[in-house]
XYZ file of C-alpha atoms in Angstrom:
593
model
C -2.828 -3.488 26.117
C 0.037 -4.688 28.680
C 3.683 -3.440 28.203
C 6.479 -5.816 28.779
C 8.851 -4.757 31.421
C 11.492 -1.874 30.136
C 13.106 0.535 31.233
C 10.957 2.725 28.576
C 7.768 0.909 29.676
C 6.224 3.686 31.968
C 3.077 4.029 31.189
C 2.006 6.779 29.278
C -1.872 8.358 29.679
C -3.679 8.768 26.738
C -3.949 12.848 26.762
C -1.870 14.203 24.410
C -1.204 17.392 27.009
C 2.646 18.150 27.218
C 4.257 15.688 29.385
C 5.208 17.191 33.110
C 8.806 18.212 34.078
C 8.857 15.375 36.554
C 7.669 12.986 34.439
C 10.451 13.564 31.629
C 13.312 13.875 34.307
C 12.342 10.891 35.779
C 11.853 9.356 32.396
C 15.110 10.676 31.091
C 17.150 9.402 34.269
C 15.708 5.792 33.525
C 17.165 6.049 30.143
C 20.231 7.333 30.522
C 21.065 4.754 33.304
C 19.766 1.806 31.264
C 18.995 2.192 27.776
C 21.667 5.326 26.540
C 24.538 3.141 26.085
C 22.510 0.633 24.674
C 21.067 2.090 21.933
C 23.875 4.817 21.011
C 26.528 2.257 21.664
C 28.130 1.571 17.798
C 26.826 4.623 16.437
C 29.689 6.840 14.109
C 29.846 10.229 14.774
C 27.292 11.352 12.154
C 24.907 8.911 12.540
C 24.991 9.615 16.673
C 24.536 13.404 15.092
C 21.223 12.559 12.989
C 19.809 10.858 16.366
C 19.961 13.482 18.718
C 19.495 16.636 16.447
C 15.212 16.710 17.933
C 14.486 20.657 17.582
C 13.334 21.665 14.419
C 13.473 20.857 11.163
C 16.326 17.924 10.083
C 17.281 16.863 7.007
C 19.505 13.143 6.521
C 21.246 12.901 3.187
C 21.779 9.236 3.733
C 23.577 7.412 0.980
C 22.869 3.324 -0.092
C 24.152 1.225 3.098
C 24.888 4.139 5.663
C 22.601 2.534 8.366
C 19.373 5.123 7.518
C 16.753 2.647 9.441
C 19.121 2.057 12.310
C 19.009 6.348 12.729
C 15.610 6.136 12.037
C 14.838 3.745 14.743
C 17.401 4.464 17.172
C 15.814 8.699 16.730
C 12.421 7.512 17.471
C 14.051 5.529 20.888
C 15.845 8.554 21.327
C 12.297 10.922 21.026
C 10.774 8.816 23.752
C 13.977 8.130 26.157
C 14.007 11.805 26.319
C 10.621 12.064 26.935
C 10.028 14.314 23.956
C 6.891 12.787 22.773
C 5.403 9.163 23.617
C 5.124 6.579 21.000
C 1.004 8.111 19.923
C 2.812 11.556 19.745
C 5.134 10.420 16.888
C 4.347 10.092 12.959
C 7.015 7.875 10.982
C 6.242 7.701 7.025
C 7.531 4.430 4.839
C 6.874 4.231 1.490
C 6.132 0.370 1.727
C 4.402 -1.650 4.307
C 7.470 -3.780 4.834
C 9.327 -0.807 5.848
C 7.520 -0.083 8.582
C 6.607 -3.457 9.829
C 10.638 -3.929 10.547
C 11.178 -0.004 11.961
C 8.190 -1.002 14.143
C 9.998 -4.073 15.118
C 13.302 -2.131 15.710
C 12.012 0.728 17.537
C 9.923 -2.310 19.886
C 13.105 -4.074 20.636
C 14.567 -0.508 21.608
C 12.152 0.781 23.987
C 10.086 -2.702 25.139
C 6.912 -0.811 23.679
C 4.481 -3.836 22.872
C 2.426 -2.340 20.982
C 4.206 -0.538 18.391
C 3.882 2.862 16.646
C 0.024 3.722 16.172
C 1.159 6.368 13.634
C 3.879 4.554 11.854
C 3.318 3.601 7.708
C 2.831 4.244 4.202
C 1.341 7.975 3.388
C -1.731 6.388 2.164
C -2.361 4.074 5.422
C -2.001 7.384 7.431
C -4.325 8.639 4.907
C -7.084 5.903 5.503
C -6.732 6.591 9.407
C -7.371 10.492 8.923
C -10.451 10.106 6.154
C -11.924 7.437 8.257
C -11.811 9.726 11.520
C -13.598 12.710 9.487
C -15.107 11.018 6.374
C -18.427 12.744 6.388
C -16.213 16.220 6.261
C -15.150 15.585 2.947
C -18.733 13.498 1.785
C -17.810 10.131 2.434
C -19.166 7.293 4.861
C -16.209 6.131 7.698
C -16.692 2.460 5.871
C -15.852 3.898 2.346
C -14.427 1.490 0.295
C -10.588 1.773 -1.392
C -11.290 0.969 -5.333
C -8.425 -1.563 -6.610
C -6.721 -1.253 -10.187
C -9.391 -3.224 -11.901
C -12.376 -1.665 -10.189
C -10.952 1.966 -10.788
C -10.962 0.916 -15.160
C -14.195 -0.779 -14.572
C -15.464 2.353 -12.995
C -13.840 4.689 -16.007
C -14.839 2.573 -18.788
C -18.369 2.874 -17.794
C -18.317 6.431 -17.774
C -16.654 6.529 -21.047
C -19.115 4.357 -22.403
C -21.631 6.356 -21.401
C -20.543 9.261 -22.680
C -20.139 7.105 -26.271
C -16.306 7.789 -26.436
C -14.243 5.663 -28.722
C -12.523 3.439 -26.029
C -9.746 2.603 -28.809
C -8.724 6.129 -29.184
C -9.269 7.107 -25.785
C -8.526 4.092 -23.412
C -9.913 4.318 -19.732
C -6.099 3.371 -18.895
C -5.011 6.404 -20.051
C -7.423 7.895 -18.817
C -6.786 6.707 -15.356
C -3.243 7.341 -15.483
C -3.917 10.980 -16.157
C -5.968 11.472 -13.083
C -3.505 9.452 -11.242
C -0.825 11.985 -11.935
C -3.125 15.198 -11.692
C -4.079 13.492 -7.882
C -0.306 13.357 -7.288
C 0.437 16.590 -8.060
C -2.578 17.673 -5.886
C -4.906 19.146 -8.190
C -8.891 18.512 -8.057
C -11.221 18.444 -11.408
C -11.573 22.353 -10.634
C -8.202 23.135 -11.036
C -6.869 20.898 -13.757
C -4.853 23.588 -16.157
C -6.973 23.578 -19.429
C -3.435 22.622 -21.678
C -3.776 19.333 -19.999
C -7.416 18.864 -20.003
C -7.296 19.043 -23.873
C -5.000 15.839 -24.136
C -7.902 13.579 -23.585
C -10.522 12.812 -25.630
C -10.520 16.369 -27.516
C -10.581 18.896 -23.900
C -12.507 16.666 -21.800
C -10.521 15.001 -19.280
C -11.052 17.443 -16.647
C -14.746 16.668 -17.237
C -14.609 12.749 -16.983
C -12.423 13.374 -13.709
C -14.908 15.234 -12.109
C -17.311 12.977 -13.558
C -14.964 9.605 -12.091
C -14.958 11.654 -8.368
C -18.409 11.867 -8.547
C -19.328 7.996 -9.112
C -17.089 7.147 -6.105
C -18.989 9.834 -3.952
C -22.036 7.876 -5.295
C -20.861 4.615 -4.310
C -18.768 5.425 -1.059
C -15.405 4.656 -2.437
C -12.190 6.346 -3.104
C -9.142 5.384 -5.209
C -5.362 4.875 -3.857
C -5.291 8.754 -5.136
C -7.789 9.872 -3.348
C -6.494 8.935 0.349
C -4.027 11.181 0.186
C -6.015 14.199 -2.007
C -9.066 14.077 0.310
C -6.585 14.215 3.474
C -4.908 17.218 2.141
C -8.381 18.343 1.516
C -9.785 18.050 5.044
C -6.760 19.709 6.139
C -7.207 23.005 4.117
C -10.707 23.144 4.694
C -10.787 21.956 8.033
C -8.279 24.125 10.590
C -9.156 23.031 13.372
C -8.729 19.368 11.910
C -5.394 20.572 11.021
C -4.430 22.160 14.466
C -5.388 18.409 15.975
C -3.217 16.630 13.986
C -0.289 19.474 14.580
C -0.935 18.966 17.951
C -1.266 15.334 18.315
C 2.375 14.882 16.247
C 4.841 16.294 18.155
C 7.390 14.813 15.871
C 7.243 14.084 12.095
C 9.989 11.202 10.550
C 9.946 10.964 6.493
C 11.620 8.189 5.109
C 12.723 8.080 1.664
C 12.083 11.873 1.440
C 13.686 12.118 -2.458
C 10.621 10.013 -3.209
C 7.538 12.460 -2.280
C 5.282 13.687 -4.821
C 3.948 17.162 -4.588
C 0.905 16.077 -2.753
C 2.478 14.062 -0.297
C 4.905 17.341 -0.081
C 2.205 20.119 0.790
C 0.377 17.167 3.278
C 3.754 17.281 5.489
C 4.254 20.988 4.651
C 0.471 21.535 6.338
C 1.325 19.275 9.479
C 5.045 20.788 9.705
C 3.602 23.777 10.641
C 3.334 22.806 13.850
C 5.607 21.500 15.903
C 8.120 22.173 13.548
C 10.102 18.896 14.773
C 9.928 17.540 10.759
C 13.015 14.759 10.213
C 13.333 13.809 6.634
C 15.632 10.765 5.624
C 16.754 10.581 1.624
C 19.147 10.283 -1.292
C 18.897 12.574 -3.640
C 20.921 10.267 -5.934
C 18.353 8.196 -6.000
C 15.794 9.240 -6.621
C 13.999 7.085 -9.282
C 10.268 7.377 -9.299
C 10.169 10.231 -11.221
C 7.593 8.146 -13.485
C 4.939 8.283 -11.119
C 5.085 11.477 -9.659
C 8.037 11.819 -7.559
C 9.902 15.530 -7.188
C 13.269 15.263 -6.599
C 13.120 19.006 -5.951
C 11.366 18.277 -2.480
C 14.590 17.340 -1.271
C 16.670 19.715 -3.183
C 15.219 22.741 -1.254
C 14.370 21.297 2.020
C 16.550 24.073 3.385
C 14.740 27.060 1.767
C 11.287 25.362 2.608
C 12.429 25.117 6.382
C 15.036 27.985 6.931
C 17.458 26.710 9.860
C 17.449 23.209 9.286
C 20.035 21.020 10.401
C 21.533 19.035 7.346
C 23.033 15.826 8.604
C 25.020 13.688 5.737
C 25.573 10.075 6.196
C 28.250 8.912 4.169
C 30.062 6.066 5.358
C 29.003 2.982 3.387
C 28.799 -0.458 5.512
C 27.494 -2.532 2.865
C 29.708 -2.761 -0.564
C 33.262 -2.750 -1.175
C 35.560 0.148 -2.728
C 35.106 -0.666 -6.441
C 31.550 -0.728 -6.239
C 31.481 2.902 -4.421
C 34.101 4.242 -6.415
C 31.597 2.851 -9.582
C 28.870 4.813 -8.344
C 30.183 8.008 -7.336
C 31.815 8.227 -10.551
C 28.449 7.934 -12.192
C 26.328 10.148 -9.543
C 28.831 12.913 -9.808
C 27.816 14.095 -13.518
C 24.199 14.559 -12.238
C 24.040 18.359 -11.896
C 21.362 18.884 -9.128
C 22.324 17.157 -6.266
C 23.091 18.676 -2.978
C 26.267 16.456 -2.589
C 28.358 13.594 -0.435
C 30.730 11.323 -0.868
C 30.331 7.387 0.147
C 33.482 5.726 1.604
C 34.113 2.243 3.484
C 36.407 0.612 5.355
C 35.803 -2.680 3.580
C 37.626 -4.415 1.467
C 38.163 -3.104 -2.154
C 36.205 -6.509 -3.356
C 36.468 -7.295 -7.188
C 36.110 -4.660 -10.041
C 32.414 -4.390 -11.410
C 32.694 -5.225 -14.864
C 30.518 -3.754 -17.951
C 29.497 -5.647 -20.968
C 27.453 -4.372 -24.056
C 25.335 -6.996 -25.661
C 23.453 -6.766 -29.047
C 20.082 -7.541 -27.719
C 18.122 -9.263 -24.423
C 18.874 -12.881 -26.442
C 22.258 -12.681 -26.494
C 22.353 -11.254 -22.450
C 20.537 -14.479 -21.777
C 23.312 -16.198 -23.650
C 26.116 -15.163 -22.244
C 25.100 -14.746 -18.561
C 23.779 -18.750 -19.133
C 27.577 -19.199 -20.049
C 29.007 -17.478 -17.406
C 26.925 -19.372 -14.930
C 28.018 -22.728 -16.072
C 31.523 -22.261 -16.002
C 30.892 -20.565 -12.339
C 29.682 -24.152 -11.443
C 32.424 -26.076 -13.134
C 34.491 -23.508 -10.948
C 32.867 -24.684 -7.925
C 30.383 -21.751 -7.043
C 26.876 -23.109 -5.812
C 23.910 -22.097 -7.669
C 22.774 -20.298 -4.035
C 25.096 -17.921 -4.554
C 24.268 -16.703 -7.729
C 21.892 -14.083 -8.603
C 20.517 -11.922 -11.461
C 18.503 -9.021 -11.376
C 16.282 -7.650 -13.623
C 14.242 -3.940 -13.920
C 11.123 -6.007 -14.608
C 9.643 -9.421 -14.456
C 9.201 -9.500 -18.479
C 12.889 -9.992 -19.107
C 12.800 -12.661 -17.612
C 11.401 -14.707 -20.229
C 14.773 -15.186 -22.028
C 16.862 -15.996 -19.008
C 14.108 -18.941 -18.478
C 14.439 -19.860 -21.768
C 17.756 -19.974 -21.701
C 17.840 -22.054 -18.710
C 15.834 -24.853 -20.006
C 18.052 -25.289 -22.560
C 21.020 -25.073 -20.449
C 19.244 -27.500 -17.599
C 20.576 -25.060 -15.110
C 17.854 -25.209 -12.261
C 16.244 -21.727 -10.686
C 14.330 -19.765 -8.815
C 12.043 -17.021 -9.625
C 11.522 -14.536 -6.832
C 8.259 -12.014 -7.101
C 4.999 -12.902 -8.730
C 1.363 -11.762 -8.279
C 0.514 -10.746 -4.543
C -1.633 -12.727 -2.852
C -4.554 -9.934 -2.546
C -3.473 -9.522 -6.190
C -4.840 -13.166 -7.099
C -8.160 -12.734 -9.093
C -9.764 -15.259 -6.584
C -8.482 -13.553 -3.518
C -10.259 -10.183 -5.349
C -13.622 -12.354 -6.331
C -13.609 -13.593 -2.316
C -13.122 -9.830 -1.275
C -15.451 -8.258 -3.265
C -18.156 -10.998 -1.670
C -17.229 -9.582 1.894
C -17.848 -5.875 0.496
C -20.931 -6.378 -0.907
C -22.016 -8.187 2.789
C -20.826 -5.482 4.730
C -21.807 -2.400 2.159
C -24.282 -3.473 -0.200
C -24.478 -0.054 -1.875
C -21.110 -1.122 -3.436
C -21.469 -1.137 -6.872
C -18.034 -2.338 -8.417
C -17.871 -5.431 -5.427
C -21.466 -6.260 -6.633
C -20.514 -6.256 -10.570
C -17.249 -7.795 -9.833
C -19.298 -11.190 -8.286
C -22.552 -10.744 -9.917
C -21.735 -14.053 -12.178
C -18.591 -15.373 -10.519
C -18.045 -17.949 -9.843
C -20.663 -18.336 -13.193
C -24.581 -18.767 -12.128
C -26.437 -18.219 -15.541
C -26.863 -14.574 -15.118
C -25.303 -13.015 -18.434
C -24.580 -9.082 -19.746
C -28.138 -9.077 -20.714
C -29.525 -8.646 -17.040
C -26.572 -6.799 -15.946
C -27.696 -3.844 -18.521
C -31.208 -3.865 -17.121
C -30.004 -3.377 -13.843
C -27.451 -0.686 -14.833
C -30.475 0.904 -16.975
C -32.774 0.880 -13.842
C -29.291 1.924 -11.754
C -29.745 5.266 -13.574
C -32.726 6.177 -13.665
C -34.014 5.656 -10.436
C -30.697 7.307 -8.935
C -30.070 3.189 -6.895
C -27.529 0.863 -6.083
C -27.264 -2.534 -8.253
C -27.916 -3.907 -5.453
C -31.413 -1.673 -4.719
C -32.354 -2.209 -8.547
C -31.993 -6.300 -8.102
C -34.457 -5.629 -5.476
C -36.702 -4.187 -7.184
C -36.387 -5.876 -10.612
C -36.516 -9.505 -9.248
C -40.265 -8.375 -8.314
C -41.170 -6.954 -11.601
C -41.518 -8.969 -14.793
C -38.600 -7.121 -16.979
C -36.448 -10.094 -16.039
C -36.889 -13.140 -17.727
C -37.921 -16.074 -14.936
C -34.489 -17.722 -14.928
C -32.175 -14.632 -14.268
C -34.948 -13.259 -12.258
C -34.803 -16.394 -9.957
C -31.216 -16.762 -9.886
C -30.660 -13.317 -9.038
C -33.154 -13.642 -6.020
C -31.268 -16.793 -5.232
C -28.207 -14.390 -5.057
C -29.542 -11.370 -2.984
C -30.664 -14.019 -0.501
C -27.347 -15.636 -0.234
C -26.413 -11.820 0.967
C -29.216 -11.413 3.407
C -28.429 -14.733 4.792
C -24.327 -13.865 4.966
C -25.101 -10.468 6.168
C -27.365 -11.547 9.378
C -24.431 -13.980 10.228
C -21.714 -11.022 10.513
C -24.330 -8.836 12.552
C -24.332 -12.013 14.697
C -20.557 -11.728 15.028
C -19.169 -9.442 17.442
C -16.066 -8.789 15.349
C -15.286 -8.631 11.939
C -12.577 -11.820 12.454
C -13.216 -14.763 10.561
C -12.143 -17.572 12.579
C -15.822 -17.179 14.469
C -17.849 -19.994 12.652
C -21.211 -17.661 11.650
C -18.825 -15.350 9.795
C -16.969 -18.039 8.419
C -19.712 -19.784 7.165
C -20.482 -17.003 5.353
C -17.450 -16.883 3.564
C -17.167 -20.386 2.807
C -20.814 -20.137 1.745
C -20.050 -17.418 -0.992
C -17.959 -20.357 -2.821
C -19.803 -23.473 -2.008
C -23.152 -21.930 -4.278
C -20.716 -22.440 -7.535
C -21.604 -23.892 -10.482
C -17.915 -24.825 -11.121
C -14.787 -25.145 -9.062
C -12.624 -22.275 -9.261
C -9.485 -23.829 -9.620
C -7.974 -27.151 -9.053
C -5.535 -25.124 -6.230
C -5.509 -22.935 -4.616
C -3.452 -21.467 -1.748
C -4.604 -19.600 0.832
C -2.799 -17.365 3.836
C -4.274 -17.382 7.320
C -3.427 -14.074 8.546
C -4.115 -14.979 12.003
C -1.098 -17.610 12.401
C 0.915 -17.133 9.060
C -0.261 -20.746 8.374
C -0.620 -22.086 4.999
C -3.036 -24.278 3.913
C -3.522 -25.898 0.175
C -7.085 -26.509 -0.411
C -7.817 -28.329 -3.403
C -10.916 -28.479 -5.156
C -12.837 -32.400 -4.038
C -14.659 -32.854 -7.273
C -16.002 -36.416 -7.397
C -17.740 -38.205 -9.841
C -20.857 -37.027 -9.159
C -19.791 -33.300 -8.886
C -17.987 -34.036 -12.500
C -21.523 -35.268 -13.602
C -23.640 -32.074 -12.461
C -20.922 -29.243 -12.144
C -24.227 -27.199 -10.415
C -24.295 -29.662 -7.660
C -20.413 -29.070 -6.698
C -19.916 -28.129 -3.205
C -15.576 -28.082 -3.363
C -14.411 -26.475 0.172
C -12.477 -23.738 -1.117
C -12.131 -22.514 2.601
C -9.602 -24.477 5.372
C -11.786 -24.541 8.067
C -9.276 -23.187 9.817
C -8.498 -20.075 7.969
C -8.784 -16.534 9.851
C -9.202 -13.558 7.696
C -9.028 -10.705 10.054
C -10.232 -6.975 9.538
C -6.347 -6.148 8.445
C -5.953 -8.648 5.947
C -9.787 -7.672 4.915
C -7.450 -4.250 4.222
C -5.817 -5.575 1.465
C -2.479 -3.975 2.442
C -4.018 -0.363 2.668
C -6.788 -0.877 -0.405
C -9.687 -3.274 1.233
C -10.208 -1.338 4.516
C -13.232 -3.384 5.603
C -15.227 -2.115 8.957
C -18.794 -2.405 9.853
């Protein structure tokens, strides 16, 4: 890949050897005469302190609008101006993809490096990088498949089922919330303490996790849990594994450190060991995830985990005014464990936060409907006005209450668009193509959109499933030959698999796994235009080749309205791209051949 022309852009070999002397003085003389006053000019003095603090381990207590991602960024720049490390030689942790897609952006406009930070995300789409690399080590395929929410309870409740347990007593959800918090806190079905085994479904929870790992091991798939687990896993069992990795990341940036669960905690602690070079960014005011695993105590002894460490505290506030910090340190400063700072700006004091108490969520809606109304009659556009809420269900009675009211709005959030049932139901059509071992993908589609195939054959197929040790997809095989099926399901199920055959030779035709190539398109288009009904009468679709949006609405004539099994709606722009990253599903649909 080409670099643009920068006074950073020397290019780097791929070896991750140390760099040579000559190499980083000559490096370091470029920056210093080009790029140091560029990207240190407007730093304050502790922010400028946080940047160039590189040996050993560094901790930076950054507070709500100090600048954290500017340090961030601007310490990466710094890393490879200096000629510390090059851009492969660096590891930068976000907790959200968004995160890093602007520090990657930021640290690209610093140092004219095209293409980006090959080690820069989330924890878990490190994770998928590492399994993939080393799968087999821990009994996986490299093309394992990453289990969404629904597949995961699908998965559980067939176990439980199985095992004849009372679903209403014991839901699967709470089920796989337990084993989501045991895989946060690190601990495999061997080492689950027996006190918390016994508070599902009378001592046997460690027994249906072990039971869950080993139907994903069956199936080649692992859960959002599991990416960072089995990681951690390959690193303790693996050393030299381990050393590679210490090796390879000569520097280690954390963002959002107060955040870490205790799995994500001994995963740095292994790599740490290293280089030693371990940066960690967070608030431990604000640390709020507690809910789903989060350890505030990370943070809290960062210092006794990593004796010597530099503690950096960013405390001057560029985004609110006086009142507002003066609010929140106020607040803050009765929590008891907390390693301290206090915020301060230079900005205006702005107007006093005010504090009402309402009698319940009807009355809020009430009163804040009020207050909006005279804000109009006062002059204030409706753009400039904005509530926020903890979660999208109290919502309801502000939209109620702005019917009523005739007071126009805007609601910002909604489902994802990987998160859209049909987006799931076209994804699960592209595993079962590419693996077609893959159980959950094949149940998930097996009558969607709806072909006459009911529970009944499903059953058989399961039945056969288990005792011959198969796939679904191996047990249609064979039961489409046999006469346990009844002709109809028998025939549309052989109607199915060769849908698959035929989709599946079209992708070995392709030489990449990117849509836009018309065999491979064809085969996704074709996975819709076999329906027996139209899936919706709209749907929107993303092209994540352009960012281009394209409406696609269902073209049911009369005819099609007539026989609903002759409809043959494109449900697929002809131009829409759906490339191996979108196939990702933002970290949980990694999809490679």
């Amino acid at each position: 890949m080409r670099r643009e022309t920068s006074p950073l852009s020397v290019p780097y070999p791929e070896s991750s050897e140390p760099v040579p002397p000559s190499e980083k003085r000559s490096l370091s003389e470029r920056a210093a005469a080009h790029l140091a006053p560029r990207y240190l000019t407007g730093l304050n003095e502790e922010q400028r302190r946080a940047v160039e603090a590189l040996d050993g381990p560094v901790l930076v207590l950054a507070g709500a609008g100090v600048g954290k991602t500017r340090v961030l960024t601007t310490r990466i720049a710094h890393i490879i101006a200096t000629g510390r490390a090059r851009a492969h030689e660096i590891l930068a942790v976000t907790f959200t993809n968004k995160a890093a897609r602007e520090m990657r952006e930021r640290v690209g406009a610093l140092t004219g490096l095209v293409e980006g930070m090959p080690w820069m995300g989330t924890f878990h789409s490190i994770g998928v990088k590492v399994l993939r690399r080393d799968a087999e080590l821990v009994g996986l395929k490299p093309n394992f498949t990453i289990l969404d929410s629904d597949d995961q309870m699908r998965l559980l409740k067939q176990i439980l089922q199985a095992e004849n347990i009372d679903e209403k007593r014991w839901p699967a959800r709470a089920l796989a919330g337990q084993i989501d918090a045991w895989k946060n806190r690190g601990l495999d079905p061997a080492h689950v303490p027996a006190g918390e085994s016994a508070a599902f479904a009378n001592g046997r929870g460690a027994e249906f996790y072990r039971a869950y790992q080993e139907r994903l091991k069956s199936v080649n798939a692992v859960d959002f849990g599991d990416l960072l687990l089995e990681s951690l896993r390959l690193f303790r069992e693996q050393p030299d594994i381990l050393a590679q990795y210490q090796r390879r990341w000569r520097y280690i940036l954390v963002d959002e450190y107060q955040d870490t669960n205790v799995v994500q905690y001994l995963w740095l602690r292994l790599l740490a060991q290293g280089h030693r070079n371990l940066c960690c960014v967070g608030d431990d005011d604000q640390s709020i995830y507690g809910w789903r695993g989060a350890e505030v105590d990370n943070i809290l002894r960062f210092e006794h985990d990593f004796p010597g460490a530099v503690v950096v505290r960013l405390e001057r506030n560029y985004r609110s005014g006086g009142h507002i910090l003066a609010v929140a340190s106020g607040l803050i400063a009765h929590n008891a464990n907390r390693l301290g700072k206090t915020l301060y700006t230079s900005a205006d004091l702005c107007e006093k936060p005010t504090v009402s108490g309402l009698w319940d969520s009807k009355e809020e809606a009430r009163v804040i409907g009020d207050e909006i109304e005279a804000a109009q009659r006062a002059g204030v556009s409706l753009d400039e006005i904005a509530i926020l809420v903890r979660a999208s269900f109290q919502m309801r009675e502000f939209e109620e209450r702005f019917i009523e009211l005739a007071i126009p709005y805007k609601v910002i959030g909604g489902p994802r668009f990987y998160e859209r049932a049909e987006i799931r139901d076209a994804l699960a059509y592209l595993r079962v193509v590419v693996q077609p071992d893959d159980d959950l993908a094949f149940e998930r589609i097996f009558n969607t959109p709806r072909r006459g195939l009911g529970e009944a054959t499903l059953n058989l197929l399961h039945a056969y499933r288990r005792s011959a040790n198969v796939s679904l997809t191996r047990a249609a095989r064979v039961l489409i030959e046999s006469e346990e099926l009844k002709a109809r399901p028998r025939q549309l199920l052989r109607d199915l698999l060769a849908d698959f055959d035929r989709w599946s030779a079209q992708v070995e035709r392709t030489n990449s796994f990117k849509f836009s190539s018309r065999p491979a398109a064809s085969a996704v288009r074709s996975a819709f235009h076999m329906s027996t009904r139209p899936l919706s009468s709209k749907i929107v679709w993303a092209s994540s080749s352009c960012g281009a949006r394209s409406t696609c609405a269902d073209q049911r004539s009369k005819s099609a309205s007539r026989s609903r099994r002759s409809w043959r709606g494109r449900a697929f722009s002809s131009s829409l791209s759906i490339s191996t990253r979108a196939a990702r599903v933002s970290d949980t649909f990694a999809l490679r051949r």
